[in-house]
């Protein structure tokens, strides 16, 4: 084997090992070891790298492509959390609701320091939200005073639940009961509400879990014009330390929501910004209770983050296992660094619910 091919072979082996560690990330509590969760974050890059290695070896020495092919097949269930291959569900007469979740980044993309420009952007944002006016239940995250004013104008006929902590639940149907899963912070939150749909009652959670807060640090490190190895290593350690601490916080927040949801007397939907990919412990906490709407009805690559880090799916609709997901879409627009996620959710044999209510 020539030197170049030998080098490629070694790199390929390292990528395969890293990919296998990414597969383990959802199953390992970061309290035990947080380093494996770091591999889960980079799963899309590892997957693409394996595909590139397959093509390279097929052209050079086909037998060496088997390792990456087997690696991808071993993690097929993980692949389906990143890329979905679902067909359209046939229409039915069952009861259904239109459900959307959207992190609007406090309407920052609809804001300007100049009042004239701000009024124009605000009106533009309100107009863009018109596409969601028929949404039955709408979970929104990262809402401050400015964004809250926009929501009130955009959805005057919806019931609105907001506690000035970022998460919001909008509903065409009346609230029976509502509350908060308190994280003890103002930057992250989770609200829940029991909603009377007429034919059934549903408990909905709108959540925004702790972010990693490493994007700016990483960009600063990458854009350094002069390489100072000592300073660079110090910055890398700071990024890893921050990732570890935030991931631990996120994991405990997810467990707190799950514990609350397990005691729900009604069917549940968990929707919002998880700030973690499908290859994560927090995702496993929610998916063990529910169905991931993207896995059920999504199609193509499931990117929901429109920021600097590519190929991230961190916004989810987790649906009660007794319910069906009829459609799933990722709504791409220019008013946030997140994309809205929508789904039509069906009640199988819905006529039975009316009998139970009576």
PDB file of N, CA and C in Angstrom, residues 154-209:
ATOM      1  N   UNK A 154     -50.059  39.026  15.739  1.00  0.00           N
ATOM      2  CA  UNK A 154     -50.153  38.026  14.683  1.00  0.00           C
ATOM      3  C   UNK A 154     -51.209  36.955  14.957  1.00  0.00           C
ATOM      4  N   UNK A 155     -51.499  36.702  16.248  1.00  0.00           N
ATOM      5  CA  UNK A 155     -52.439  35.624  16.608  1.00  0.00           C
ATOM      6  C   UNK A 155     -53.481  36.128  17.608  1.00  0.00           C
ATOM      7  N   UNK A 156     -54.293  37.105  17.200  1.00  0.00           N
ATOM      8  CA  UNK A 156     -55.259  37.696  18.134  1.00  0.00           C
ATOM      9  C   UNK A 156     -56.361  36.732  18.577  1.00  0.00           C
ATOM     10  N   UNK A 157     -56.618  35.671  17.797  1.00  0.00           N
ATOM     11  CA  UNK A 157     -57.711  34.748  18.112  1.00  0.00           C
ATOM     12  C   UNK A 157     -57.245  33.500  18.870  1.00  0.00           C
ATOM     13  N   UNK A 158     -55.955  33.351  19.044  1.00  0.00           N
ATOM     14  CA  UNK A 158     -55.424  32.192  19.765  1.00  0.00           C
ATOM     15  C   UNK A 158     -55.361  32.469  21.269  1.00  0.00           C
ATOM     16  N   UNK A 159     -55.562  31.413  22.060  1.00  0.00           N
ATOM     17  CA  UNK A 159     -55.252  31.489  23.483  1.00  0.00           C
ATOM     18  C   UNK A 159     -53.734  31.455  23.621  1.00  0.00           C
ATOM     19  N   UNK A 160     -53.209  32.253  24.549  1.00  0.00           N
ATOM     20  CA  UNK A 160     -51.767  32.409  24.648  1.00  0.00           C
ATOM     21  C   UNK A 160     -51.303  32.209  26.088  1.00  0.00           C
ATOM     22  N   UNK A 161     -50.304  31.367  26.277  1.00  0.00           N
ATOM     23  CA  UNK A 161     -49.724  31.141  27.600  1.00  0.00           C
ATOM     24  C   UNK A 161     -48.257  31.515  27.567  1.00  0.00           C
ATOM     25  N   UNK A 162     -47.879  32.468  28.426  1.00  0.00           N
ATOM     26  CA  UNK A 162     -46.516  33.012  28.433  1.00  0.00           C
ATOM     27  C   UNK A 162     -46.176  33.456  29.848  1.00  0.00           C
ATOM     28  N   UNK A 163     -44.949  33.155  30.310  1.00  0.00           N
ATOM     29  CA  UNK A 163     -44.547  33.541  31.668  1.00  0.00           C
ATOM     30  C   UNK A 163     -43.255  34.347  31.685  1.00  0.00           C
ATOM     31  N   UNK A 164     -42.971  35.052  30.591  1.00  0.00           N
ATOM     32  CA  UNK A 164     -41.800  35.926  30.499  1.00  0.00           C
ATOM     33  C   UNK A 164     -40.492  35.165  30.697  1.00  0.00           C
ATOM     34  N   UNK A 165     -40.459  33.919  30.286  1.00  0.00           N
ATOM     35  CA  UNK A 165     -39.235  33.126  30.390  1.00  0.00           C
ATOM     36  C   UNK A 165     -38.825  32.519  29.059  1.00  0.00           C
ATOM     37  N   UNK A 166     -39.460  32.926  27.974  1.00  0.00           N
ATOM     38  CA  UNK A 166     -39.008  32.467  26.673  1.00  0.00           C
ATOM     39  C   UNK A 166     -39.923  31.520  25.950  1.00  0.00           C
ATOM     40  N   UNK A 167     -40.517  30.555  26.659  1.00  0.00           N
ATOM     41  CA  UNK A 167     -41.398  29.585  26.005  1.00  0.00           C
ATOM     42  C   UNK A 167     -42.835  30.107  25.970  1.00  0.00           C
ATOM     43  N   UNK A 168     -43.546  29.756  24.894  1.00  0.00           N
ATOM     44  CA  UNK A 168     -44.938  30.180  24.704  1.00  0.00           C
ATOM     45  C   UNK A 168     -45.730  29.011  24.134  1.00  0.00           C
ATOM     46  N   UNK A 169     -47.018  28.934  24.513  1.00  0.00           N
ATOM     47  CA  UNK A 169     -47.935  27.990  23.885  1.00  0.00           C
ATOM     48  C   UNK A 169     -49.133  28.779  23.371  1.00  0.00           C
ATOM     49  N   UNK A 170     -49.403  28.674  22.062  1.00  0.00           N
ATOM     50  CA  UNK A 170     -50.579  29.270  21.440  1.00  0.00           C
ATOM     51  C   UNK A 170     -51.535  28.145  21.064  1.00  0.00           C
ATOM     52  N   UNK A 171     -52.817  28.364  21.275  1.00  0.00           N
ATOM     53  CA  UNK A 171     -53.781  27.303  20.976  1.00  0.00           C
ATOM     54  C   UNK A 171     -55.119  27.887  20.535  1.00  0.00           C
ATOM     55  N   UNK A 172     -55.702  27.271  19.490  1.00  0.00           N
ATOM     56  CA  UNK A 172     -57.065  27.619  19.095  1.00  0.00           C
ATOM     57  C   UNK A 172     -58.077  27.071  20.097  1.00  0.00           C
ATOM     58  N   UNK A 173     -57.651  26.057  20.844  1.00  0.00           N
ATOM     59  CA  UNK A 173     -58.536  25.393  21.798  1.00  0.00           C
ATOM     60  C   UNK A 173     -58.287  25.933  23.206  1.00  0.00           C
ATOM     61  N   UNK A 174     -59.264  25.806  24.091  1.00  0.00           N
ATOM     62  CA  UNK A 174     -59.119  26.364  25.441  1.00  0.00           C
ATOM     63  C   UNK A 174     -58.145  25.567  26.312  1.00  0.00           C
ATOM     64  N   UNK A 175     -57.458  26.287  27.198  1.00  0.00           N
ATOM     65  CA  UNK A 175     -56.602  25.653  28.196  1.00  0.00           C
ATOM     66  C   UNK A 175     -57.460  25.200  29.376  1.00  0.00           C
ATOM     67  N   UNK A 176     -57.214  23.991  29.839  1.00  0.00           N
ATOM     68  CA  UNK A 176     -57.866  23.499  31.052  1.00  0.00           C
ATOM     69  C   UNK A 176     -57.000  23.805  32.270  1.00  0.00           C
ATOM     70  N   UNK A 177     -55.726  23.507  32.124  1.00  0.00           N
ATOM     71  CA  UNK A 177     -54.766  23.703  33.202  1.00  0.00           C
ATOM     72  C   UNK A 177     -53.421  24.004  32.563  1.00  0.00           C
ATOM     73  N   UNK A 178     -52.572  24.764  33.231  1.00  0.00           N
ATOM     74  CA  UNK A 178     -51.266  25.095  32.675  1.00  0.00           C
ATOM     75  C   UNK A 178     -50.261  25.313  33.795  1.00  0.00           C
ATOM     76  N   UNK A 179     -48.990  25.173  33.458  1.00  0.00           N
ATOM     77  CA  UNK A 179     -47.953  25.325  34.470  1.00  0.00           C
ATOM     78  C   UNK A 179     -46.574  25.369  33.853  1.00  0.00           C
ATOM     79  N   UNK A 180     -45.576  25.246  34.699  1.00  0.00           N
ATOM     80  CA  UNK A 180     -44.180  25.374  34.278  1.00  0.00           C
ATOM     81  C   UNK A 180     -43.344  24.264  34.892  1.00  0.00           C
ATOM     82  N   UNK A 181     -42.414  23.735  34.099  1.00  0.00           N
ATOM     83  CA  UNK A 181     -41.348  22.892  34.639  1.00  0.00           C
ATOM     84  C   UNK A 181     -40.175  23.838  34.859  1.00  0.00           C
ATOM     85  N   UNK A 182     -39.948  24.220  36.077  1.00  0.00           N
ATOM     86  CA  UNK A 182     -39.012  25.302  36.382  1.00  0.00           C
ATOM     87  C   UNK A 182     -37.573  24.802  36.422  1.00  0.00           C
ATOM     88  N   UNK A 183     -36.712  25.410  35.603  1.00  0.00           N
ATOM     89  CA  UNK A 183     -35.298  25.073  35.583  1.00  0.00           C
ATOM     90  C   UNK A 183     -34.481  25.966  36.521  1.00  0.00           C
ATOM     91  N   UNK A 184     -35.120  26.982  37.080  1.00  0.00           N
ATOM     92  CA  UNK A 184     -34.400  27.909  37.944  1.00  0.00           C
ATOM     93  C   UNK A 184     -33.595  28.943  37.177  1.00  0.00           C
ATOM     94  N   UNK A 185     -33.901  29.134  35.885  1.00  0.00           N
ATOM     95  CA  UNK A 185     -33.205  30.136  35.072  1.00  0.00           C
ATOM     96  C   UNK A 185     -34.226  30.970  34.303  1.00  0.00           C
ATOM     97  N   UNK A 186     -33.778  32.094  33.788  1.00  0.00           N
ATOM     98  CA  UNK A 186     -34.639  32.933  32.954  1.00  0.00           C
ATOM     99  C   UNK A 186     -34.360  32.729  31.466  1.00  0.00           C
ATOM    100  N   UNK A 187     -33.215  32.143  31.163  1.00  0.00           N
ATOM    101  CA  UNK A 187     -32.831  31.997  29.759  1.00  0.00           C
ATOM    102  C   UNK A 187     -33.400  30.738  29.119  1.00  0.00           C
ATOM    103  N   UNK A 188     -33.713  29.740  29.918  1.00  0.00           N
ATOM    104  CA  UNK A 188     -34.281  28.488  29.401  1.00  0.00           C
ATOM    105  C   UNK A 188     -35.532  28.149  30.188  1.00  0.00           C
ATOM    106  N   UNK A 189     -36.486  27.523  29.529  1.00  0.00           N
ATOM    107  CA  UNK A 189     -37.762  27.306  30.197  1.00  0.00           C
ATOM    108  C   UNK A 189     -38.550  26.191  29.540  1.00  0.00           C
ATOM    109  N   UNK A 190     -39.587  25.749  30.255  1.00  0.00           N
ATOM    110  CA  UNK A 190     -40.529  24.770  29.727  1.00  0.00           C
ATOM    111  C   UNK A 190     -41.907  25.053  30.310  1.00  0.00           C
ATOM    112  N   UNK A 191     -42.864  25.353  29.444  1.00  0.00           N
ATOM    113  CA  UNK A 191     -44.250  25.523  29.864  1.00  0.00           C
ATOM    114  C   UNK A 191     -45.057  24.318  29.408  1.00  0.00           C
ATOM    115  N   UNK A 192     -46.094  23.992  30.155  1.00  0.00           N
ATOM    116  CA  UNK A 192     -46.991  22.917  29.745  1.00  0.00           C
ATOM    117  C   UNK A 192     -48.435  23.391  29.896  1.00  0.00           C
ATOM    118  N   UNK A 193     -49.304  22.788  29.112  1.00  0.00           N
ATOM    119  CA  UNK A 193     -50.717  23.140  29.170  1.00  0.00           C
ATOM    120  C   UNK A 193     -51.570  21.938  28.791  1.00  0.00           C
ATOM    121  N   UNK A 194     -52.644  21.722  29.533  1.00  0.00           N
ATOM    122  CA  UNK A 194     -53.649  20.729  29.168  1.00  0.00           C
ATOM    123  C   UNK A 194     -54.685  21.433  28.304  1.00  0.00           C
ATOM    124  N   UNK A 195     -54.896  20.920  27.106  1.00  0.00           N
ATOM    125  CA  UNK A 195     -55.713  21.598  26.103  1.00  0.00           C
ATOM    126  C   UNK A 195     -56.911  20.732  25.732  1.00  0.00           C
ATOM    127  N   UNK A 196     -58.094  21.325  25.814  1.00  0.00           N
ATOM    128  CA  UNK A 196     -59.339  20.619  25.476  1.00  0.00           C
ATOM    129  C   UNK A 196     -59.587  20.718  23.977  1.00  0.00           C
ATOM    130  N   UNK A 197     -59.401  19.605  23.279  1.00  0.00           N
ATOM    131  CA  UNK A 197     -59.576  19.577  21.826  1.00  0.00           C
ATOM    132  C   UNK A 197     -61.017  19.323  21.412  1.00  0.00           C
ATOM    133  N   UNK A 198     -61.883  19.020  22.378  1.00  0.00           N
ATOM    134  CA  UNK A 198     -63.270  18.675  22.067  1.00  0.00           C
ATOM    135  C   UNK A 198     -63.460  17.178  22.035  1.00  0.00           C
ATOM    136  N   UNK A 199     -62.644  16.492  21.238  1.00  0.00           N
ATOM    137  CA  UNK A 199     -62.738  15.038  21.131  1.00  0.00           C
ATOM    138  C   UNK A 199     -61.737  14.330  22.056  1.00  0.00           C
ATOM    139  N   UNK A 200     -60.799  15.085  22.643  1.00  0.00           N
ATOM    140  CA  UNK A 200     -59.814  14.523  23.557  1.00  0.00           C
ATOM    141  C   UNK A 200     -59.105  15.678  24.266  1.00  0.00           C
ATOM    142  N   UNK A 201     -58.330  15.348  25.304  1.00  0.00           N
ATOM    143  CA  UNK A 201     -57.510  16.341  26.002  1.00  0.00           C
ATOM    144  C   UNK A 201     -56.054  15.980  25.807  1.00  0.00           C
ATOM    145  N   UNK A 202     -55.247  17.001  25.546  1.00  0.00           N
ATOM    146  CA  UNK A 202     -53.843  16.801  25.205  1.00  0.00           C
ATOM    147  C   UNK A 202     -52.977  17.668  26.118  1.00  0.00           C
ATOM    148  N   UNK A 203     -51.897  17.094  26.626  1.00  0.00           N
ATOM    149  CA  UNK A 203     -50.922  17.900  27.374  1.00  0.00           C
ATOM    150  C   UNK A 203     -49.752  18.225  26.462  1.00  0.00           C
ATOM    151  N   UNK A 204     -49.463  19.505  26.321  1.00  0.00           N
ATOM    152  CA  UNK A 204     -48.417  19.992  25.423  1.00  0.00           C
ATOM    153  C   UNK A 204     -47.316  20.666  26.237  1.00  0.00           C
ATOM    154  N   UNK A 205     -46.074  20.363  25.882  1.00  0.00           N
ATOM    155  CA  UNK A 205     -44.902  20.989  26.495  1.00  0.00           C
ATOM    156  C   UNK A 205     -44.165  21.798  25.437  1.00  0.00           C
ATOM    157  N   UNK A 206     -43.880  23.064  25.745  1.00  0.00           N
ATOM    158  CA  UNK A 206     -43.031  23.901  24.884  1.00  0.00           C
ATOM    159  C   UNK A 206     -41.743  24.170  25.655  1.00  0.00           C
ATOM    160  N   UNK A 207     -40.611  23.702  25.129  1.00  0.00           N
ATOM    161  CA  UNK A 207     -39.360  23.766  25.893  1.00  0.00           C
ATOM    162  C   UNK A 207     -38.231  24.403  25.084  1.00  0.00           C
ATOM    163  N   UNK A 208     -37.318  24.994  25.811  1.00  0.00           N
ATOM    164  CA  UNK A 208     -36.069  25.499  25.237  1.00  0.00           C
ATOM    165  C   UNK A 208     -34.974  25.143  26.230  1.00  0.00           C
ATOM    166  N   UNK A 209     -34.177  24.132  25.895  1.00  0.00           N
ATOM    167  CA  UNK A 209     -33.148  23.654  26.808  1.00  0.00           C
ATOM    168  C   UNK A 209     -31.850  24.441  26.644  1.00  0.00           C
TER     169      UNK A 209
END
